[in-house]
Short mmCIF file of C-alpha atoms in Angstrom, two decimals:
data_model
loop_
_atom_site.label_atom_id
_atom_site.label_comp_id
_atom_site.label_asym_id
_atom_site.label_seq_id
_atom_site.Cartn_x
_atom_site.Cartn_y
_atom_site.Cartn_z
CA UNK A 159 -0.38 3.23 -1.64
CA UNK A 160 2.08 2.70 1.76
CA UNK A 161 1.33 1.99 5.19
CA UNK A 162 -2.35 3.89 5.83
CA UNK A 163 -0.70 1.36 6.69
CA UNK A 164 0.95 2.93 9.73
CA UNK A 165 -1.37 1.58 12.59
CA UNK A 166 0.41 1.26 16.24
CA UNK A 167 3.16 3.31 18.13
CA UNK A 168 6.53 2.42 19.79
CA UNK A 169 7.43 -0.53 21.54
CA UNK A 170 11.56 -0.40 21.31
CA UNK A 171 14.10 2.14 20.47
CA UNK A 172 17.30 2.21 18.57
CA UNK A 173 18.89 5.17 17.87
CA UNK A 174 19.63 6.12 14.49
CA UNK A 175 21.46 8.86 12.80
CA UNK A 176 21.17 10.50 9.36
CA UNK A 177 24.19 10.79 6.75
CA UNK A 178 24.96 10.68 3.34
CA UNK A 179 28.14 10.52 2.77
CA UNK A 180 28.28 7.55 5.37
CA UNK A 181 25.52 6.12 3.60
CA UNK A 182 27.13 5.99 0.40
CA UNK A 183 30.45 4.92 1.61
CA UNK A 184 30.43 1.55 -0.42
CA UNK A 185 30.33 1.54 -4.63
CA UNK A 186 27.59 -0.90 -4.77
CA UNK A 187 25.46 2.07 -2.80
CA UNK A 188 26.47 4.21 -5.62
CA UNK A 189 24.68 1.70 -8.37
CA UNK A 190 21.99 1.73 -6.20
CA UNK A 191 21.69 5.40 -5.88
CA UNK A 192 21.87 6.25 -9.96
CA UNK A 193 19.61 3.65 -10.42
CA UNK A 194 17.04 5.16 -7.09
CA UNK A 195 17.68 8.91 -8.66
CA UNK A 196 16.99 7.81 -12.33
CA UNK A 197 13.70 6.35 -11.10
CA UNK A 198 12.39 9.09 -8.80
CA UNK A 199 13.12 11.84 -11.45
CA UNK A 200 11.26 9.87 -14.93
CA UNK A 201 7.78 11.10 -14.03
CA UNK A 202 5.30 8.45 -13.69
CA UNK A 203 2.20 10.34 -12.64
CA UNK A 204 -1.12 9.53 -15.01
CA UNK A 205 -1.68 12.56 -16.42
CA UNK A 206 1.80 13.16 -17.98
CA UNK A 207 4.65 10.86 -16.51
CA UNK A 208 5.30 6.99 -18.30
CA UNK A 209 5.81 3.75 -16.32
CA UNK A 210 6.44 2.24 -19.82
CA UNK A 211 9.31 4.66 -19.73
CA UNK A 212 10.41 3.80 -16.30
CA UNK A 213 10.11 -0.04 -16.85
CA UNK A 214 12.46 0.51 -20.03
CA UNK A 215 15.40 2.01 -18.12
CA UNK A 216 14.97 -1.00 -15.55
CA UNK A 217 15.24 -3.47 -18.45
CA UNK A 218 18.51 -1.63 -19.43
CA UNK A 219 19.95 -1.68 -16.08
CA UNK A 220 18.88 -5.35 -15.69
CA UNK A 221 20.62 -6.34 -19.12
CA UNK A 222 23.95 -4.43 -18.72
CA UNK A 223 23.92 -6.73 -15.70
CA UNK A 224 24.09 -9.90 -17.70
CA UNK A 225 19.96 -11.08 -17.71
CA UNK A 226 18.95 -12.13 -21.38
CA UNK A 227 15.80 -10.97 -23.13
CA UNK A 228 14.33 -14.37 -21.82
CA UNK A 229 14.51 -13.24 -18.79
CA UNK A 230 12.59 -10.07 -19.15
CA UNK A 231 9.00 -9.34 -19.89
CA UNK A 232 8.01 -6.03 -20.81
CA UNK A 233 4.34 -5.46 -21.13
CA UNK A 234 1.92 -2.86 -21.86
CA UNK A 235 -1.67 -2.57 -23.36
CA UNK A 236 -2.95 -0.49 -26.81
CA UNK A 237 -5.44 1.54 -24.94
CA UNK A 238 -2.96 2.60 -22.09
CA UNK A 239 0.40 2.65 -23.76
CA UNK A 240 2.32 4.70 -20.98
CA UNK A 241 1.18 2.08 -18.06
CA UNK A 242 3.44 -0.60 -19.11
CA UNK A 243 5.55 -2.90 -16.61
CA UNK A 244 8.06 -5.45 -16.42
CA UNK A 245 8.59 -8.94 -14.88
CA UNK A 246 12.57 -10.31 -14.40
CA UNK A 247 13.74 -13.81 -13.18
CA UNK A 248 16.54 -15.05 -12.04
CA UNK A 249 16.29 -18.92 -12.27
CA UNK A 250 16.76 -20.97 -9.39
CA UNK A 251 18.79 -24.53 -9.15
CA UNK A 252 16.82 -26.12 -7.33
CA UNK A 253 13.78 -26.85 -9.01
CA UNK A 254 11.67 -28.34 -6.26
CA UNK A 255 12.01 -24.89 -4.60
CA UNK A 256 8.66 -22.47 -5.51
CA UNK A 257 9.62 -19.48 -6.51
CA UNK A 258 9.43 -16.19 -4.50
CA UNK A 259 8.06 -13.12 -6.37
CA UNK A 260 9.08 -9.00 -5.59
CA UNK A 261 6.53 -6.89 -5.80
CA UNK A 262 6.66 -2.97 -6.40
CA UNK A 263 4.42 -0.18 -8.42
CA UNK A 264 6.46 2.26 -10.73
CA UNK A 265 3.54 5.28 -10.46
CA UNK A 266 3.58 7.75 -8.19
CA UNK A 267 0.35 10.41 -7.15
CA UNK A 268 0.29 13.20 -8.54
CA UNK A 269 2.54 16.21 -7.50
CA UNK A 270 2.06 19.96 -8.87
CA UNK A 271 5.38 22.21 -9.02
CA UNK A 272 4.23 24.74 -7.54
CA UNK A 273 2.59 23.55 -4.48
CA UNK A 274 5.89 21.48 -3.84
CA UNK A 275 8.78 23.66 -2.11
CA UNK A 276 11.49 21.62 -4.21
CA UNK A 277 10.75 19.98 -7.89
CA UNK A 278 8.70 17.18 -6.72
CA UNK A 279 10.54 15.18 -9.79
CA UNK A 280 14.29 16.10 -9.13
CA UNK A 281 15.97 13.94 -6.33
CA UNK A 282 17.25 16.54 -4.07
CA UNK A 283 19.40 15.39 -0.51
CA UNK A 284 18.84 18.16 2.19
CA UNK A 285 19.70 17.58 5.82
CA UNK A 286 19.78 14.24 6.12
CA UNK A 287 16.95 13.55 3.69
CA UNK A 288 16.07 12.53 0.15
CA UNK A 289 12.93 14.84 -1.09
CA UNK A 290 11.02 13.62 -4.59
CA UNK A 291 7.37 12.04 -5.41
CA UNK A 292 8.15 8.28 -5.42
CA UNK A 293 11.32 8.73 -2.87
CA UNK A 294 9.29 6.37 -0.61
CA UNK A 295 5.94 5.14 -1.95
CA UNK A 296 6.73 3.01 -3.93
CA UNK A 297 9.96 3.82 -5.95
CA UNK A 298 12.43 2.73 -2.50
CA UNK A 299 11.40 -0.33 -2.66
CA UNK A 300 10.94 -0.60 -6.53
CA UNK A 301 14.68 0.13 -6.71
CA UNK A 302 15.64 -2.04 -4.28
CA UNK A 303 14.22 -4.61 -5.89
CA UNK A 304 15.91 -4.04 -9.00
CA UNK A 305 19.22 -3.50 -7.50
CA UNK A 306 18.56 -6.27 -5.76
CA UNK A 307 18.24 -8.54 -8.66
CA UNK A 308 21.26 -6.68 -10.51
CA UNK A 309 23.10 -8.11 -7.14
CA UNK A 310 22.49 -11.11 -6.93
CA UNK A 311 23.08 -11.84 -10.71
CA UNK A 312 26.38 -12.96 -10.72
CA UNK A 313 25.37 -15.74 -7.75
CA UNK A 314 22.61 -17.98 -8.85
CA UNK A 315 20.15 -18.68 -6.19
CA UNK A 316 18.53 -21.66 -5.06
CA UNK A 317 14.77 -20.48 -5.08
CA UNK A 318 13.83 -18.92 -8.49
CA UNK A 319 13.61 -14.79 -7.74
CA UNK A 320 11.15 -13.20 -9.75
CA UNK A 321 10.27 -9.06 -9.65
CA UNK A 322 7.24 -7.38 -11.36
CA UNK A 323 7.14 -3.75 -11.05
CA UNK A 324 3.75 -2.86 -12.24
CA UNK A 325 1.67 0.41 -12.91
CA UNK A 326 -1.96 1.62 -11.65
CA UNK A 327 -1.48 1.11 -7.91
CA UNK A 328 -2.41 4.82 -7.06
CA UNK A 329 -6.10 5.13 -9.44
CA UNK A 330 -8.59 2.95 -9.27
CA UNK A 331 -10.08 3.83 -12.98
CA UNK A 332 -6.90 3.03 -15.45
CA UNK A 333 -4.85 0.28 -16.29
CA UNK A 334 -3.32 -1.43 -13.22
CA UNK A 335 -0.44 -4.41 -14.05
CA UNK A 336 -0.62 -6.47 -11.11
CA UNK A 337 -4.37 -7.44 -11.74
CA UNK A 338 -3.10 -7.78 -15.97
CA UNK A 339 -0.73 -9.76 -14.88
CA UNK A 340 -2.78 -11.95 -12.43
CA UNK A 341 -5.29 -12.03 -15.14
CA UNK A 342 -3.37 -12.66 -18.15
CA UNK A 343 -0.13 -13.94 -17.20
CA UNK A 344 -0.58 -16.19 -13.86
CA UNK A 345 2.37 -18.63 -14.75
CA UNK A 346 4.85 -15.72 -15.17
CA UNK A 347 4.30 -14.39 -12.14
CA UNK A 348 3.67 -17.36 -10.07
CA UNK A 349 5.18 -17.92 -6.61
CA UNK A 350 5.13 -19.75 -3.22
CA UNK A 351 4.49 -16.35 -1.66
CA UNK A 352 5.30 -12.07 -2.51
CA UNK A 353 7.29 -9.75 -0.73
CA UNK A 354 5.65 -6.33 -1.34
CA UNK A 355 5.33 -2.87 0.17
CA UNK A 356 3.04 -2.24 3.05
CA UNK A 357 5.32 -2.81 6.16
CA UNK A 358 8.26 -1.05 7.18
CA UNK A 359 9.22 0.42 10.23
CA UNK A 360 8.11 4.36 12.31
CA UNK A 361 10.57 6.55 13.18
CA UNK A 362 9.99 9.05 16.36
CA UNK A 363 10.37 12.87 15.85
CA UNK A 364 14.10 12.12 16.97
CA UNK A 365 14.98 9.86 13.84
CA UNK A 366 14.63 6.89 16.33
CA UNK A 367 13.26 3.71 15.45
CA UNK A 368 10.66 2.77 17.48
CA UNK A 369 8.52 -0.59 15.61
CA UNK A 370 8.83 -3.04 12.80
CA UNK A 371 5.74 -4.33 11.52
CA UNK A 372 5.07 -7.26 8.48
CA UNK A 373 2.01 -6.58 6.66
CA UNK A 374 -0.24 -9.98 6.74
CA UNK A 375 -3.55 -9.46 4.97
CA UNK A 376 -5.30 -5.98 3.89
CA UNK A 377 -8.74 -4.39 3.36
CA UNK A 378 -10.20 -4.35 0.13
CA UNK A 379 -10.71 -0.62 -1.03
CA UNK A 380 -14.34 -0.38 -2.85
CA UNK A 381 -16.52 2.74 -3.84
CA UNK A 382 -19.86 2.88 -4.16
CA UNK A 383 -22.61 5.22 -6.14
CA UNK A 384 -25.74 6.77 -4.20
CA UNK A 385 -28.19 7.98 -6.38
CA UNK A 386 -31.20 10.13 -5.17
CA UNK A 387 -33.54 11.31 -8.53
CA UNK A 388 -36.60 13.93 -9.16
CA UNK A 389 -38.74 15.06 -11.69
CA UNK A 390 -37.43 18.79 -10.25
CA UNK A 391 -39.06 22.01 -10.95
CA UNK A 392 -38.99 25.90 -9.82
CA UNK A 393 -37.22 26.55 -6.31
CA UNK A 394 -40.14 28.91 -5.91
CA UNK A 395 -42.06 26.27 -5.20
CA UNK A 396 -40.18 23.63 -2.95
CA UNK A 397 -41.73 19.96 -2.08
CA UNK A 398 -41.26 17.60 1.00
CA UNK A 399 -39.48 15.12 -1.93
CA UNK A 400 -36.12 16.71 -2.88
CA UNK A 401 -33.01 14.93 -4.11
CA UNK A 402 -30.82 16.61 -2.05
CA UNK A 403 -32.89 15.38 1.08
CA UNK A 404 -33.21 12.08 0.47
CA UNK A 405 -29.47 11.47 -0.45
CA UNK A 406 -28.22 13.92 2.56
CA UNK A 407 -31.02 11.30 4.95
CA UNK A 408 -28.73 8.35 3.68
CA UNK A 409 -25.49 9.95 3.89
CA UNK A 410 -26.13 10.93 7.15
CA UNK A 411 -27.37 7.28 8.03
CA UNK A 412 -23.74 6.03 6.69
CA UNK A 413 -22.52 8.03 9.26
CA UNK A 414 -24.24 6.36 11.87
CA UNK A 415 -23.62 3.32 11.38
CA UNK A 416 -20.92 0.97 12.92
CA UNK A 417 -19.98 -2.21 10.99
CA UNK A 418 -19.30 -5.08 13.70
CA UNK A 419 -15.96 -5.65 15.12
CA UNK A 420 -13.94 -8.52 13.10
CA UNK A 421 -10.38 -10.46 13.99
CA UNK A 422 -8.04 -12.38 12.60
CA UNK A 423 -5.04 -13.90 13.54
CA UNK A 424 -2.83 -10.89 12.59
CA UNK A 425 -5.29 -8.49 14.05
CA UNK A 426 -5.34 -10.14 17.34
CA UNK A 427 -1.76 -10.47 17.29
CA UNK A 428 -1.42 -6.61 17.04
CA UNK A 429 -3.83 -5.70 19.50
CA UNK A 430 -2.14 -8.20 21.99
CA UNK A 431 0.81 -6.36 21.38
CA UNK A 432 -0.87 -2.86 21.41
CA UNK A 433 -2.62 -3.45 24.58
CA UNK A 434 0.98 -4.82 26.37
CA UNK A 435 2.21 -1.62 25.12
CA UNK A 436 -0.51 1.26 25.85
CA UNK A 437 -1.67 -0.39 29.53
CA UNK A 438 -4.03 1.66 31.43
CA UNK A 439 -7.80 2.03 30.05
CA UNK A 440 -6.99 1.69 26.55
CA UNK A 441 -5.08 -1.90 27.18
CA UNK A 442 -8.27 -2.64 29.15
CA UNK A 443 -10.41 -2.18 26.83
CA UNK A 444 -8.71 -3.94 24.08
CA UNK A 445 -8.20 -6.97 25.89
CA UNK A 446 -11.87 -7.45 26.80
CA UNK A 447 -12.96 -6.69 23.19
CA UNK A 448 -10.11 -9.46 22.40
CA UNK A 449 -11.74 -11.99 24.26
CA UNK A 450 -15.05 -10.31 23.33
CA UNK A 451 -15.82 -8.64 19.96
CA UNK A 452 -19.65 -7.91 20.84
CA UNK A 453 -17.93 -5.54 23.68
CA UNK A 454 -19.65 -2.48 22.78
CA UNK A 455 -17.89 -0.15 26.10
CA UNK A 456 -14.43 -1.57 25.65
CA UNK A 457 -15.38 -1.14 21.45
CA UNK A 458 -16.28 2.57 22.20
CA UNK A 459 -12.89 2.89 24.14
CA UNK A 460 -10.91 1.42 21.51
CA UNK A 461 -12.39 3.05 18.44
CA UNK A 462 -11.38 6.87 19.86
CA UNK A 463 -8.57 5.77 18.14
CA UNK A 464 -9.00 6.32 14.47
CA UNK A 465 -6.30 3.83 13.39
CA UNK A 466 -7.05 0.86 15.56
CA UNK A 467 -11.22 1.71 15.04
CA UNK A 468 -10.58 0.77 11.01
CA UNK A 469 -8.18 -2.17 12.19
CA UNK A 470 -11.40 -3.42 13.82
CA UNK A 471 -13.89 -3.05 11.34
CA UNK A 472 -15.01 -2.51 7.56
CA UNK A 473 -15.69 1.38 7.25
CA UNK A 474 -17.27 3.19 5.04
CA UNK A 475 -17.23 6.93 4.30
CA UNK A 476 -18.78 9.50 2.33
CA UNK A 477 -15.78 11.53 0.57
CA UNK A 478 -17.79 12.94 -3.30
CA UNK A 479 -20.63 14.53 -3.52
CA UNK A 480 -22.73 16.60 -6.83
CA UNK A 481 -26.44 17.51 -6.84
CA UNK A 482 -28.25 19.86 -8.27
CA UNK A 483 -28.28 21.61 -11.86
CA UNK A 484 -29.00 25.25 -11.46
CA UNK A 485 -29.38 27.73 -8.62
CA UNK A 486 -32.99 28.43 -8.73
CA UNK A 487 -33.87 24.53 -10.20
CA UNK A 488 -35.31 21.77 -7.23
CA UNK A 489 -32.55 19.05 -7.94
CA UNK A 490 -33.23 16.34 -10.20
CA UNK A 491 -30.07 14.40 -9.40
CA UNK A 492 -27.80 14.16 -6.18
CA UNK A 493 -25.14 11.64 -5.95
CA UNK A 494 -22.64 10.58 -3.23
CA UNK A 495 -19.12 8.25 -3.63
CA UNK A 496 -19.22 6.08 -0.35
CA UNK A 497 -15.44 4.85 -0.17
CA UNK A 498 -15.65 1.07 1.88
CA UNK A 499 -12.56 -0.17 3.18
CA UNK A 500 -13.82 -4.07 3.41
CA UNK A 501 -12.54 -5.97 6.30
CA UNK A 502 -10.61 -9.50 4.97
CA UNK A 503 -12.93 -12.22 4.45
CA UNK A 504 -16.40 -10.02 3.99
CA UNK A 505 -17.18 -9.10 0.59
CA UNK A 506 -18.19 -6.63 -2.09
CA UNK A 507 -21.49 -7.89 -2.45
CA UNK A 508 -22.29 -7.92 1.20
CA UNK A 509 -21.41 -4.98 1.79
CA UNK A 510 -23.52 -3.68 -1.15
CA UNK A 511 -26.32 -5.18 0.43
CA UNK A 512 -26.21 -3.12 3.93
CA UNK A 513 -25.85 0.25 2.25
CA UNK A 514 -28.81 -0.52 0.50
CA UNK A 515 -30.55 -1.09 3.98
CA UNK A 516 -28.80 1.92 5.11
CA UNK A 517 -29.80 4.07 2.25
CA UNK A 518 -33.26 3.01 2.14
CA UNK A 519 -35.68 2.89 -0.93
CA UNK A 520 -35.60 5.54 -2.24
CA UNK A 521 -32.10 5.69 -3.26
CA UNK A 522 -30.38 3.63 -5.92
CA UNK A 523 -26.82 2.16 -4.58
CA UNK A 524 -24.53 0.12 -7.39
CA UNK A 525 -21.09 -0.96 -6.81
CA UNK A 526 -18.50 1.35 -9.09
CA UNK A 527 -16.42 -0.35 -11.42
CA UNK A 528 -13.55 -1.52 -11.22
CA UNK A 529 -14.87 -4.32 -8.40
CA UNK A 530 -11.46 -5.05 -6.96
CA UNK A 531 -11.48 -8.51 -5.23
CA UNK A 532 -11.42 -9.40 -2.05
CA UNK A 533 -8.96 -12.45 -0.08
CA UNK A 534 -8.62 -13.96 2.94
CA UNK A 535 -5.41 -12.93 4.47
CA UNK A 536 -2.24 -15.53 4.69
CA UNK A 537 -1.43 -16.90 7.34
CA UNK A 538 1.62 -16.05 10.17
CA UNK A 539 3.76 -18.90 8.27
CA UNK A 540 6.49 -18.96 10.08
CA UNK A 541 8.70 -20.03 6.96
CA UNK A 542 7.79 -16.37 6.08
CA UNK A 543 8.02 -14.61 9.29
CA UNK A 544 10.65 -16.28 11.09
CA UNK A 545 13.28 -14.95 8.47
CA UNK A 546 11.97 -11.38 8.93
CA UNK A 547 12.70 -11.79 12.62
CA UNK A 548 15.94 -12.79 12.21
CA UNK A 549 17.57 -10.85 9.76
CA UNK A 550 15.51 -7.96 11.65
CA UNK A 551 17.47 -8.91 14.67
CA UNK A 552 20.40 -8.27 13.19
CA UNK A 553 20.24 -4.99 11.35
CA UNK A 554 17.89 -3.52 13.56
CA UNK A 555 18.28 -5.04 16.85
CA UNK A 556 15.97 -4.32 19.82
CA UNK A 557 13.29 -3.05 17.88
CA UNK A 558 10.28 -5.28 18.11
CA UNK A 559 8.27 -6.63 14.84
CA UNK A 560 4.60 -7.04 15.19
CA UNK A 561 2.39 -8.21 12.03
CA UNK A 562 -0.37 -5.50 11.00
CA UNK A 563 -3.83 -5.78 8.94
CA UNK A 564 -3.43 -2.67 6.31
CA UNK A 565 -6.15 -0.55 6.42
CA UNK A 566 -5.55 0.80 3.09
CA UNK A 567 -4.88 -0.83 0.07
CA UNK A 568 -2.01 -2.16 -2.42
CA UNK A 569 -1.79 -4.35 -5.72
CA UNK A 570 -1.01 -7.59 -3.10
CA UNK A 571 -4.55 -7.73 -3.05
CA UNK A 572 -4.28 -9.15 -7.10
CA UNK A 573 -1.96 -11.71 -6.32
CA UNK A 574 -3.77 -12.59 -2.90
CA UNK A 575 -7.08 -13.13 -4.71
CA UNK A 576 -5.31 -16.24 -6.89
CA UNK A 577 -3.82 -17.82 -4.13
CA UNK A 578 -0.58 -16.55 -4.10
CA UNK A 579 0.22 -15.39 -0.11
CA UNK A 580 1.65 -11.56 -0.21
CA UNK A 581 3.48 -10.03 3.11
CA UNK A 582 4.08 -6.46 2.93
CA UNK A 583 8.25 -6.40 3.96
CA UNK A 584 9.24 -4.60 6.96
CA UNK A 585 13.01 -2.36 6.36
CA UNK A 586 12.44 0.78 5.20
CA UNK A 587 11.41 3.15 8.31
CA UNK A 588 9.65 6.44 7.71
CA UNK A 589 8.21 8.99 9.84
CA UNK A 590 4.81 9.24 11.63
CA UNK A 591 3.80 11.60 9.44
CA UNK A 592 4.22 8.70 6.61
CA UNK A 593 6.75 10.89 5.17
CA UNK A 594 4.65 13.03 3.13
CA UNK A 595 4.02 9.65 1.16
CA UNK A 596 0.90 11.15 -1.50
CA UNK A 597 1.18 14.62 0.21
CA UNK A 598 3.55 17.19 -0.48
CA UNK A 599 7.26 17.35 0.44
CA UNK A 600 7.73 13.30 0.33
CA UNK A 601 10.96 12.51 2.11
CA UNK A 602 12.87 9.73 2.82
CA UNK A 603 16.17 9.69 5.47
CA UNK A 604 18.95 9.32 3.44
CA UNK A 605 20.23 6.58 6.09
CA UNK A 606 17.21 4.90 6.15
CA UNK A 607 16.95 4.27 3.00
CA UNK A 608 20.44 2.44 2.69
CA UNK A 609 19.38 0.16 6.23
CA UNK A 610 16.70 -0.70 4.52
CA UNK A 611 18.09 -1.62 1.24
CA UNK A 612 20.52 -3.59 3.44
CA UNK A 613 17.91 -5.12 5.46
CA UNK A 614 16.05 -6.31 2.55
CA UNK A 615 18.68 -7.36 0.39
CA UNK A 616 19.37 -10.02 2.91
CA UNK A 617 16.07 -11.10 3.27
CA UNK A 618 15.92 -12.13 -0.40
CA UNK A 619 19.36 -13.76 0.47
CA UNK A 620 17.65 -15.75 3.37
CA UNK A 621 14.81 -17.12 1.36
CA UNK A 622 16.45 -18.20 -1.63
CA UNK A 623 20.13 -19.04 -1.20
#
């Protein structure tokens, strides 16, 4: 799931032009691209694609380059047999270095044919672009993490380099590898820190870059059940106590309510930055509600913004609904799905607690399963950051980099949860639109792609050689 996880607007340009025949100039962007094309066209959708599949081809590709069954894990459960991922490491020489761990999911959302105006699982390049279901979220960076490894092979590293590229990242109800693995197989995947998805960069309607931003903590996505019962009976003969009522009263008192405005040092740090940007009333207002979160005017200014009213808060939303068992029946059940987007540092059971208030007695609220956990962000190390900034400087220079809070959820939030500090990497760009990342028509620039494989590439390089 990638940058809901877009949250700000521009604060440098650089220009930047499309091309693919520019972009593939050199043979190692070649590899890379039969490797990206392989892995956007193997379907890896729940209902019918494989990431078992997909992680096999990886393993290939990571052998033919020299790494030994030792160094590869494939894994998979009985009960979901097409989830399966893999974990790769390149050993390190220097032993008192931790190592650093590469994070990507293999699945994709689902993408029907024929609401798609291209195959939604054949890479096609059209004017400047790449279009496919994965081509950003997540199988860009997936890729370049493999090809990254398949590198870097021939050059042992310093730090240890490990890469899991895991499956279940886009459902919340089937088998999801990064909390397996954080579960099952903590020393494997162990790490000083992760580089993962949930940065990047925004592009302007021009193809121009306008901001870089390094993910540093997320919410925690949790739904919830409401539950309104009644014994029923004829619609001919309606009562003051009816299912639909009472669940549509605490709906409706969801709605109303505003959970209080929270910061951290990554939030403040973007809203510094946003404010310095925007000026006027809006920079106003976030400035006072900077040095005073109880500001309810400057909060009211703020939140007219959708993106920076969840960077401020927990939210919660109603988004399901079912009631009712025949047309001319009183209901005897109505349900709702609230969908919480937990602020870092609050928790599942708290925020149980105020929907009950909110809901009131006569309505039954549970947590749904799975619980996914909850972490307090990491912190703006600058062992981490400052080598962002720097090799940012170079491949993309005059474009500022400001750390964001995602407002939407990835698998980080596994690793996070046992102490291991994730950063979603900034380097691939997309457009404000997010690309068409879970919509229709997903797109990449073709250019884009290749800067950020470059970009990132050297990252790894800075951290562990």
């Amino acid at each position: 799931m990638r940058l809901a996880k877009w949250i700000g607007g521009a604060l440098a340009t650089c220009a930047l032009m499309p091309g693919l025949a520019a972009a593939q100039a050199r043979p190692d962007q070649k590899a890379f691209f039969d490797l990206y094309k392989q892995l956007v066209e193997t379907n890896t959708s729940l209902s019918v694609g494989s990431c078992t599949q997909a992680a096999g081809q990886i393993a290939d590709r990571l052998k033919a380059a020299g790494y030994k069954d030792a160094d590869i894990t494939l894994f998979s459960v009985p009960e979901h047999p097409k989830d399966g991922g893999i974990v790769a490491v390149l050993p390190g020489t220097n032993k008192t270095l931790k190592p650093m761990l590469l994070l990507g999911h293999l699945d994709v959302v689902e993408a029907k044919r024929e609401d798609w105006t291209r195959d939604p699982f054949t890479l096609i390049e059209e004017g400047g672009y790449y279009y496919g279901r994965g081509t950003v979220d997540d199988k860009a960076m997936s890729a370049i993490w493999a090809d990254t490894l398949i590198r870097l092979k021939k050059t042992p590293p310093k730090r240890t380099i490990k890469m899991a590229l895991t499956c279940g990242e886009e459902t919340t109800f089937a088998f999801n590898g990064a909390e397996w693995l954080a579960r099952n197989k903590p020393d494997l995947i162990a790490a000083e820190f992760v580089l993962n998805e949930g940065g990047g960069g925004r592009l302007d309607e021009n193809g121009t870059r306008q901001l870089l931003a390094v993910q540093v903590g997320e919410k925690a996505a949790q739904n919830y059940t409401f539950l309104a019962t009644n014994p029923g009976g004829h619609s001919s003969q309606p009562t003051p106590q009816n299912a639909i009522y009472e669940l549509a009263d605490a709906v409706k008192a969801v709605q109303g309510y505003e959970f209080p405005v929270v910061l951290t040092d990554t939030t403040r740090a973007f809203l510094t930055a946003t404010a310095q940007r925007m000026g006027g009333q809006l920079g106003d207002a976030i400035t006072r509600l900077l040095a005073d979160p109880n500001d309810k005017a400057a909060d009211a200014i703020v939140s007219q913004d959708k993106a920076l009213h969840s960077t401020l808060r927990t939210t919660c939303v109603a988004t399901l609904l079912q009631a009712g068992h025949a047309e001319n029946a009183l209901p005897q059940r109505a349900t709702a799905n609230i969908n919480c987007r937990i602020f870092p540092g609050e928790t599942v059971e708290g925020t149980l607690a105020r929907l009950k208030e909110l809901a009131g007695p006569k309505i039954t609220v549970t947590a749904n399963q799975p619980v996914r956990p909850t972490a307090i962000p990491p912190k703006l190390d600058p062992k981490i950051i400052g080598p962002m900034k720097t090799v940012a400087a170079r491949h993309f220079p005059g474009v500022a980099m400001v750390p964001m809070m995602s407002t939407g959820a990835t698998d980080g939030i596994f690793f996070q949860a046992i102490g291991i500090p994730v950063y979603g990497a900034p380097g691939i760009f997309i457009e404000k639109d997010m690309s068409g990342i879970h919509g229709l028509n997903e797109r990449i620039q073709v250019k884009a792609l290749y800067d950020g494989r470059d970009y990132l590439y050297d990252l790894v390089r800075a951290y562990a050689y």
